[in-house]
Coordinates of C-alpha atoms in Angstrom, one line a residue:
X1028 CA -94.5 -29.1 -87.2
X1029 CA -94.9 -32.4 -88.4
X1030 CA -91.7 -33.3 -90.9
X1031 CA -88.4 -32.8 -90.6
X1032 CA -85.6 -32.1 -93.1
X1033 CA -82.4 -33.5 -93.3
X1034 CA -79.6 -32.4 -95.4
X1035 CA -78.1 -35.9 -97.1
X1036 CA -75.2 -35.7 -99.7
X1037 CA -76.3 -32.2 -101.3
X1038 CA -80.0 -32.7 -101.2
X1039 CA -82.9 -32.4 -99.0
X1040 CA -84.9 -35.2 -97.6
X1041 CA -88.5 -34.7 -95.8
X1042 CA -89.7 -37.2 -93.6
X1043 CA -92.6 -37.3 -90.9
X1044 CA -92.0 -37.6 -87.8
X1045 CA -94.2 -40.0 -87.2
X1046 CA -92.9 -42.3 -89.1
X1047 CA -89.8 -42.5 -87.2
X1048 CA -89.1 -45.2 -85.3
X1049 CA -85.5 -44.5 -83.3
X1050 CA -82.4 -42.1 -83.9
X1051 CA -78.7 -43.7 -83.4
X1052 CA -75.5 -41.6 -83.4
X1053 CA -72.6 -44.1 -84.1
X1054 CA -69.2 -43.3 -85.8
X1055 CA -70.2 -39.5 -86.4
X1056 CA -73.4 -40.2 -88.6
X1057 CA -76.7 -40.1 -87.5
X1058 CA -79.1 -42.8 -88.3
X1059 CA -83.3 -42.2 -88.6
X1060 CA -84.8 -45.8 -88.6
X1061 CA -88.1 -45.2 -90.2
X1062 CA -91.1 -47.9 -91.4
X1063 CA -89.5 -49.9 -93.2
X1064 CA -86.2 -47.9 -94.4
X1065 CA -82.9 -46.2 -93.0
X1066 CA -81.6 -42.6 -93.5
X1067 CA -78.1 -41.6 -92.8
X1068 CA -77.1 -37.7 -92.4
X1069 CA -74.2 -35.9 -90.5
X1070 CA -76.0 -33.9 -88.4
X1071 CA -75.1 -34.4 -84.4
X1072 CA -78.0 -36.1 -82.8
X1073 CA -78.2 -33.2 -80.2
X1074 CA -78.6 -30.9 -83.6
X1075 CA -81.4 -33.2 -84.8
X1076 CA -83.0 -33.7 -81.4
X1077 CA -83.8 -29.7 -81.2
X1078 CA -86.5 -30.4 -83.6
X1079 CA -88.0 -33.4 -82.1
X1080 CA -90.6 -32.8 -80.0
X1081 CA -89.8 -33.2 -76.8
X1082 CA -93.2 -35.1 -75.4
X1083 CA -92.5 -38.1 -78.0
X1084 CA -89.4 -38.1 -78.6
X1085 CA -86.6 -39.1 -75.7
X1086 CA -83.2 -39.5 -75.5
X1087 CA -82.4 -43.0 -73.7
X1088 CA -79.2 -42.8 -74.6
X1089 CA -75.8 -40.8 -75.6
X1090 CA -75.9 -42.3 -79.0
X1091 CA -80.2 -43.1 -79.2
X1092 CA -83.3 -40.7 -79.5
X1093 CA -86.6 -42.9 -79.1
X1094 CA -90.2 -42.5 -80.6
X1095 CA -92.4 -42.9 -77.1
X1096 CA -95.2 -43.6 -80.0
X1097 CA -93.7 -46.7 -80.9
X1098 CA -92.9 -48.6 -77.8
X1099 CA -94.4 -52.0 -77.2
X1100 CA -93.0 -52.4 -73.8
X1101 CA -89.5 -50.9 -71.6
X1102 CA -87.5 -52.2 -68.9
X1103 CA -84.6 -51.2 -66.4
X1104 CA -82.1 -51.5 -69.7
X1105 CA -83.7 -50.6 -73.2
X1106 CA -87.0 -50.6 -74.6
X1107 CA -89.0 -52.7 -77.1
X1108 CA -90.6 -51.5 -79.9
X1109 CA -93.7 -52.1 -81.4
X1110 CA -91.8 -53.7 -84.7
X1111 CA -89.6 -55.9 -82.1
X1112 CA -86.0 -54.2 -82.2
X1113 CA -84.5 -52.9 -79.2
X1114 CA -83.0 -49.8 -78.2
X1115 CA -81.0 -49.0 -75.3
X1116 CA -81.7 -47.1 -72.3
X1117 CA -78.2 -45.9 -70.6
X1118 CA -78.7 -45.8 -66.6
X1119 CA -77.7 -42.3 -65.6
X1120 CA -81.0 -41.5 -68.2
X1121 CA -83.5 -44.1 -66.8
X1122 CA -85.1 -41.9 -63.9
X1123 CA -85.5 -39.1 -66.9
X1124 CA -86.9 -41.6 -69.4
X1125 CA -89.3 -43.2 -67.3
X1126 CA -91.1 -39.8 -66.1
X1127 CA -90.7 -39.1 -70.1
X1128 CA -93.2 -42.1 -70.9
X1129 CA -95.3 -41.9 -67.9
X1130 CA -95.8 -37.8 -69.1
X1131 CA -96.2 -38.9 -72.7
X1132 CA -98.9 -41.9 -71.6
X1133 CA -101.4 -39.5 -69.7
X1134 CA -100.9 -36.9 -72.7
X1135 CA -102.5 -39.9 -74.8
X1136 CA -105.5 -40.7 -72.4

């Protein structure tokens, strides 16, 4: 499936998942960072990541779900997206994410 619906204030919001760029859980709402805009629902990011699919989309973090799609570059600590905003990588998740993006990157050849 390629959209995803979140529930927002009483009404329903479709987005592509492509577009999105990152997912950040902070003070109980959850935060899709798309092209360009920013959509907040309440859903708990484990909730939202069960839709995600799981060769693109990784979670780096406790509080962050990454688009492998849109990363320019990653290191020990976060990675770097294509649009130049960085999201972090937490260390007990490094080994996971880095066999994440090196599955994703063959997938693509």
């Amino acid at each position: 499936m390629r959209y995803i619906v979140l529930s927002q204030r009483g009404s329903e919001i479709v987005i592509e998942k492509q577009e999105i760029d990152y997912i950040e859980r902070e003070n109980r709402v959850t935060k899709f960072y798309l092209e360009g805009q920013m959509i907040e629902v309440a859903e708990k990011l484990a909730d939202v990541q069960k839709y995600l699919d799981q060769d693109t989309f990784v979670r780096c973090h406790n509080s962050f779900i990454v688009n492998l799609e849109k990363i320019r570059s990653f290191g020990r600590s976060e990675f770097i997206l294509k649009n130049g905003k960085s999201v972090p990588i937490s260390r007990s998740r490094y080994g996971e994410v880095r066999e994440s993006f090196v599955r994703w990157t063959e997938i693509q050849e």
